[in-house]
Every structure is written in structure tokens, then in C-alpha cells.
mmCIF file of C-alpha atoms in Angstrom:
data_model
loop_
_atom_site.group_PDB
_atom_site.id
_atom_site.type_symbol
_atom_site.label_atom_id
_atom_site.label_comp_id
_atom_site.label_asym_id
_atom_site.label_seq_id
_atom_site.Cartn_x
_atom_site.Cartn_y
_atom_site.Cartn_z
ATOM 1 C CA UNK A 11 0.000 0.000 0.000
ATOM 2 C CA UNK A 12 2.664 2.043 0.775
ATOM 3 C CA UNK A 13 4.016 1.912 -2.252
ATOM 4 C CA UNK A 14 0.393 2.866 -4.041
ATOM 5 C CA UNK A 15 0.568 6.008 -1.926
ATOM 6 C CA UNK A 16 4.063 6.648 -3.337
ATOM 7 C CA UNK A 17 3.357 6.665 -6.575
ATOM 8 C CA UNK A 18 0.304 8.780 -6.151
ATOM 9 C CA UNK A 19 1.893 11.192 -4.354
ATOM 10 C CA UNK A 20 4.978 11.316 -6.667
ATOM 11 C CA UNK A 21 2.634 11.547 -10.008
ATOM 12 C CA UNK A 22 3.919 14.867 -12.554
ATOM 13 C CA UNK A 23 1.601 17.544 -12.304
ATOM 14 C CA UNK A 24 -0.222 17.385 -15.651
ATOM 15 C CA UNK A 25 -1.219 14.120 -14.641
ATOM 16 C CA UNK A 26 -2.913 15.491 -11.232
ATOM 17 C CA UNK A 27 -4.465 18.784 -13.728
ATOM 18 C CA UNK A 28 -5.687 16.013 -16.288
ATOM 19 C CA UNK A 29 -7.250 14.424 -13.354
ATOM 20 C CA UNK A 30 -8.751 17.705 -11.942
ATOM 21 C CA UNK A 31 -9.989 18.764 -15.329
ATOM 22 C CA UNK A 32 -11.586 14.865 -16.089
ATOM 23 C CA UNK A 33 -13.516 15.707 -12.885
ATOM 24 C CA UNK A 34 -14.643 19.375 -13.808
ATOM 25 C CA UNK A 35 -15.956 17.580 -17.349
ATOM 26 C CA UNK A 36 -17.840 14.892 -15.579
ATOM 27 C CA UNK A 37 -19.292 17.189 -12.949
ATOM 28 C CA UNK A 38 -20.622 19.812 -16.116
ATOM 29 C CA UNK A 39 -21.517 16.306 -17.840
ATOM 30 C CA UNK A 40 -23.820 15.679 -14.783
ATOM 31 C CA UNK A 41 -24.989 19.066 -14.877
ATOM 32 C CA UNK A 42 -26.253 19.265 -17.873
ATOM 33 C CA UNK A 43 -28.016 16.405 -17.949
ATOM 34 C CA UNK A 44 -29.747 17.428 -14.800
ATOM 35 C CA UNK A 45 -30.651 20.457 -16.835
ATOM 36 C CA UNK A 46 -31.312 18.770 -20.176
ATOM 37 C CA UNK A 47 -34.066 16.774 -17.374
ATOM 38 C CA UNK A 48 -35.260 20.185 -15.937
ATOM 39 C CA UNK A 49 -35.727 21.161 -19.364
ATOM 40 C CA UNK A 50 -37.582 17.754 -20.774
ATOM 41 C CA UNK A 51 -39.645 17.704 -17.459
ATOM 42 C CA UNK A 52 -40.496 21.578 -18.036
ATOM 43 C CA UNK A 53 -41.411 20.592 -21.892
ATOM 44 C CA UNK A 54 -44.061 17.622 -21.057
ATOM 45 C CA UNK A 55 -45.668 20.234 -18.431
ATOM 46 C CA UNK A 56 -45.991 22.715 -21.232
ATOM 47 C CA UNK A 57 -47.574 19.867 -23.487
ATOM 48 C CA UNK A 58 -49.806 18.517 -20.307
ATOM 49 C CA UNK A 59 -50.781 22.715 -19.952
ATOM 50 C CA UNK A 60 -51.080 22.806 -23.779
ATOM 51 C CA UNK A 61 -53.190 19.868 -24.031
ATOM 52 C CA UNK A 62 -55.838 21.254 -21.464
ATOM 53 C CA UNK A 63 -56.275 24.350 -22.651
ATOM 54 C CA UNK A 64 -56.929 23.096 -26.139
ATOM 55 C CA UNK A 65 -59.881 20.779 -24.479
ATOM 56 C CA UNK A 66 -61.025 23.559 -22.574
ATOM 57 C CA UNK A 67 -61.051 25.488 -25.798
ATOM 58 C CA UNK A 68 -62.810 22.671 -27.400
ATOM 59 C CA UNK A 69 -65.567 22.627 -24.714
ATOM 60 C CA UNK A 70 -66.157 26.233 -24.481
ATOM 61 C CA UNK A 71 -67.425 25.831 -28.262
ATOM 62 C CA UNK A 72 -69.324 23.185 -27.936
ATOM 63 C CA UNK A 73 -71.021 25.031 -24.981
ATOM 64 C CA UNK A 74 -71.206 28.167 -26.965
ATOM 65 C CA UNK A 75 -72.949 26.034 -30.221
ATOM 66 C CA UNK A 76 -75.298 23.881 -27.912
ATOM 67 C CA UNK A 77 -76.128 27.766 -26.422
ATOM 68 C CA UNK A 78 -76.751 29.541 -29.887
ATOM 69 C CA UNK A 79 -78.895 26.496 -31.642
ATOM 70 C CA UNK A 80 -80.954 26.523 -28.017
ATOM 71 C CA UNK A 81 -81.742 30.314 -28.930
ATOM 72 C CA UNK A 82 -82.403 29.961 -32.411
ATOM 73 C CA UNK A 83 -84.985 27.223 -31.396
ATOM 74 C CA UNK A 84 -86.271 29.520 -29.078
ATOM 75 C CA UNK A 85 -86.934 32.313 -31.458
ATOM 76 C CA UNK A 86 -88.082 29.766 -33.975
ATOM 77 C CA UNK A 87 -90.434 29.000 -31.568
ATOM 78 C CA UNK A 88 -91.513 32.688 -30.637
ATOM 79 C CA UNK A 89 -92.052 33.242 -34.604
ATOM 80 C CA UNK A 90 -93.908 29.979 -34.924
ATOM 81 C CA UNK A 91 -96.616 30.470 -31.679
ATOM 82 C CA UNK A 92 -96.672 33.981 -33.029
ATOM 83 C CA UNK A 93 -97.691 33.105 -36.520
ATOM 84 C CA UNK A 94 -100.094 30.738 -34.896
ATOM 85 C CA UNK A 95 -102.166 33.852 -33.337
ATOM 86 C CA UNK A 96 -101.958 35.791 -36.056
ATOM 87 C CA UNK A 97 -103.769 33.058 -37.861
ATOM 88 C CA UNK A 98 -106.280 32.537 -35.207
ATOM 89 C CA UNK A 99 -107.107 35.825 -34.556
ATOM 90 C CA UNK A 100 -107.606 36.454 -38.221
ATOM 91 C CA UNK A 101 -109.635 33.277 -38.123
ATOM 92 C CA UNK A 102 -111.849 34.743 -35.415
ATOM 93 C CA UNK A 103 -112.288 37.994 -37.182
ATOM 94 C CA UNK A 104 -113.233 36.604 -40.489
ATOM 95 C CA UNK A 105 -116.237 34.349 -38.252
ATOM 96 C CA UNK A 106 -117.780 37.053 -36.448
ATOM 97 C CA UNK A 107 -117.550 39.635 -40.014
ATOM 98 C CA UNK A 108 -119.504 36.221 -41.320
ATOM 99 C CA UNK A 109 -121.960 36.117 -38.366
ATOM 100 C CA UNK A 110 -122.374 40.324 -38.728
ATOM 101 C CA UNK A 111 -123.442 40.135 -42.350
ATOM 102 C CA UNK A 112 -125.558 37.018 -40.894
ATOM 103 C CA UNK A 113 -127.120 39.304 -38.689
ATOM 104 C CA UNK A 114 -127.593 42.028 -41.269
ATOM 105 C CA UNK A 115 -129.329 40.096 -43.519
ATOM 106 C CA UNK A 116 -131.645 38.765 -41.214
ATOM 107 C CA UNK A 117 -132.566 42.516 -39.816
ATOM 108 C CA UNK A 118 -132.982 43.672 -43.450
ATOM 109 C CA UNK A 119 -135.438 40.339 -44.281
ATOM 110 C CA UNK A 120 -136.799 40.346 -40.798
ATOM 111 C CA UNK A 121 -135.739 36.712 -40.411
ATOM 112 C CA UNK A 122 -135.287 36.312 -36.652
ATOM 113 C CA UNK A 123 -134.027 32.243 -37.251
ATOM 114 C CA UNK A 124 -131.390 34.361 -39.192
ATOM 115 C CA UNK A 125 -130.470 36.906 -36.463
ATOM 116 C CA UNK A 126 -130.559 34.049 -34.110
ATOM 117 C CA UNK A 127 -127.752 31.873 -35.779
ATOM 118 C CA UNK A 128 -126.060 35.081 -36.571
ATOM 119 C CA UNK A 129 -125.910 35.789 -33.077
ATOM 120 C CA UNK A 130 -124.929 32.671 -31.672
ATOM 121 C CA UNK A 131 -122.305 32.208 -34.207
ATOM 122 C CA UNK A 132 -120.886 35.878 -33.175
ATOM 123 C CA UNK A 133 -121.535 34.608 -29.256
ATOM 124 C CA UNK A 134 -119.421 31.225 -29.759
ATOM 125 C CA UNK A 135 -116.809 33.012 -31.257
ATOM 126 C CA UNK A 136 -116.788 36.093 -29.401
ATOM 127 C CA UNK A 137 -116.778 32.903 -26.191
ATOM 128 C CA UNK A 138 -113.269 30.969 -27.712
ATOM 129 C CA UNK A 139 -110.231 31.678 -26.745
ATOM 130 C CA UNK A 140 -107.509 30.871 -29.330
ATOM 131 C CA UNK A 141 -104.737 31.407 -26.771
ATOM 132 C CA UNK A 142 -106.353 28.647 -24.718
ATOM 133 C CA UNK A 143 -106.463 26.101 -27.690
ATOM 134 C CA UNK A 144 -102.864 27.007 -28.149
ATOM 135 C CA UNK A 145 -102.091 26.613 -24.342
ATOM 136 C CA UNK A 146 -103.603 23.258 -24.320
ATOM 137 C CA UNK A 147 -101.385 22.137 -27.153
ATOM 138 C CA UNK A 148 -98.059 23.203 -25.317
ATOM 139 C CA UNK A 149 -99.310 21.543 -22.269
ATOM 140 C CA UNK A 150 -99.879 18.552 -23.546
ATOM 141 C CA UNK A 151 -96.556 18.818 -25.696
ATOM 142 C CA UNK A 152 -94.767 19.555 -22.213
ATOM 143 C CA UNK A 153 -96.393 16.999 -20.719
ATOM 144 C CA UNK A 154 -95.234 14.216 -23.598
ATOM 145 C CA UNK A 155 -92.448 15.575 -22.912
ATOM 146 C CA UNK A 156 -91.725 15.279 -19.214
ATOM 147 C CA UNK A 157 -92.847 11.732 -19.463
ATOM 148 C CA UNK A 158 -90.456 10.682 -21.506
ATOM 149 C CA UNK A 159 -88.397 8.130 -19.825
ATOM 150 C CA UNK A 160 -85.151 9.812 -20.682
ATOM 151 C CA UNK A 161 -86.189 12.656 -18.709
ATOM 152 C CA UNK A 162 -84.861 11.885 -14.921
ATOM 153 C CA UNK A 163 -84.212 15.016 -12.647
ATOM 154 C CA UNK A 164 -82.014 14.006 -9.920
ATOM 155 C CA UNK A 165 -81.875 15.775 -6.438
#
């Protein structure tokens, strides 16, 4: 052993700087790597971050289509029930101008089975409500609806 220590102690000087500087390579080897790892490690987070915010993205569309098709139905639906008591109405008005000219006739000729029918034309009319036909038909569309066994609300 002695000897070992000898030899080690008696070594030239480059051989000693050589050694020094093999050691200064291998410790920037290590660090490097242990940055090249930082720097991977940092990379797949970025990816990971990357990858979220592209499915939030994603979902925030779909949300925001699902949202502008659900308002379009509902204005579909405004126009539709709208057009529906325009009709009605006009329907209405168009029946009691018929049961008024009923009527007219019937005071000009002095028919009073005339004025009668006239009259109770003009009264059944004047006694429906259109909005109530068209009420009934929601309900009952609601109601279809609601029991459809799909259609679970959980508490």
C-alpha cells in the first residue's frame, strides 16, 4: 500500500491537472443532464398545460354552439306560436264579419231564425279563446315531454 501512496503522491503535475480537469468535465456532464431533465420535465408540463387548454377550448365551443342552436330554437319557436295567433285571430275575425253580415241580412229580411244563428255564431266566437287552444297544445306537448323516460331530474 505504501508503495500505491508513493506513486500517487509522486505523479507529474499534468497528470494530477488532467485528473482535476476529467472531474470538472464529468461534474458539467452531470450538470447538464440534470438540466437537459429540468428542461424535458419543463417541456411535457408545457404539453400537459397545452393539451388542457386546447380541451377547454374545445368545450367552451361546444357550450357556446349547444347555447346559440338553443336560442335559435327559441326564437323559432316565438315566430312559430306567433304566426299561430296571427292566424287565429284572423280566423276569429273573419267568423264574427260572417256572423255580422248574418245578422244584417236577417234585420234587413226580418228573419229572426237568421239573427238568431247570426248571433250565436258571433256569441261562440266572441266565447273561444284561441290562446287557450294554443295553451292546451303546449301543455300537452310539455307533458309528452316530461314523461319521456329519458327525462330523470335528480336531487
Amino acid at each position: 500500500m505504501e508503495s500505491e501512496n508513493k506513486n500517487s503522491s509522486n505523479l507529474p503535475v499534468k497528470v494530477n491537472e488532467t485528473l482535476k480537469k476529467g472531474e470538472q468535465i464529468i461534474q458539467k456532464g452531470k450538470s447538464l443532464v440534470d438540466n437537459i431533465n429540468t428542461t424535458s420535465n419543463n417541456i411535457g408540463n408545457a404539453a400537459n398545460n397545452l393539451n388542457q387548454m386546447g380541451e377547454t377550448y374545445l368545450e367552451s365551443k361546444r357550450i357556446n354552439s349547444q347555447t346559440e342552436l338553443g336560442l335559435e330554437k327559441i326564437k323559432e319557436n316565438h315566430r312559430t306560436i306567433n304566426k299561430h295567433i296571427d292566424t287565429e285571430y284572423k280566423k276569429q275575425k273573419q267568423t264574427l264579419d260572417k256572423a255580422e253580415n248574418v245578422i244584417d241580412k236577417g234585420l234587413d229580411s226580418g228573419d229572426i231564425e237568421m239573427i238568431k244563428v247570426g248571433l250565436n255564431t258571433m256569441m261562440g266566437t266572441a266565447n273561444h279563446n284561441p290562446l287557450e287552444d294554443l295553451k292546451n297544445h303546449l301543455d300537452d306537448k310539455i307533458q309528452k315531454d316530461f314523461d319521456d323516460d329519458d327525462f330523470i331530474i335528480e336531487i
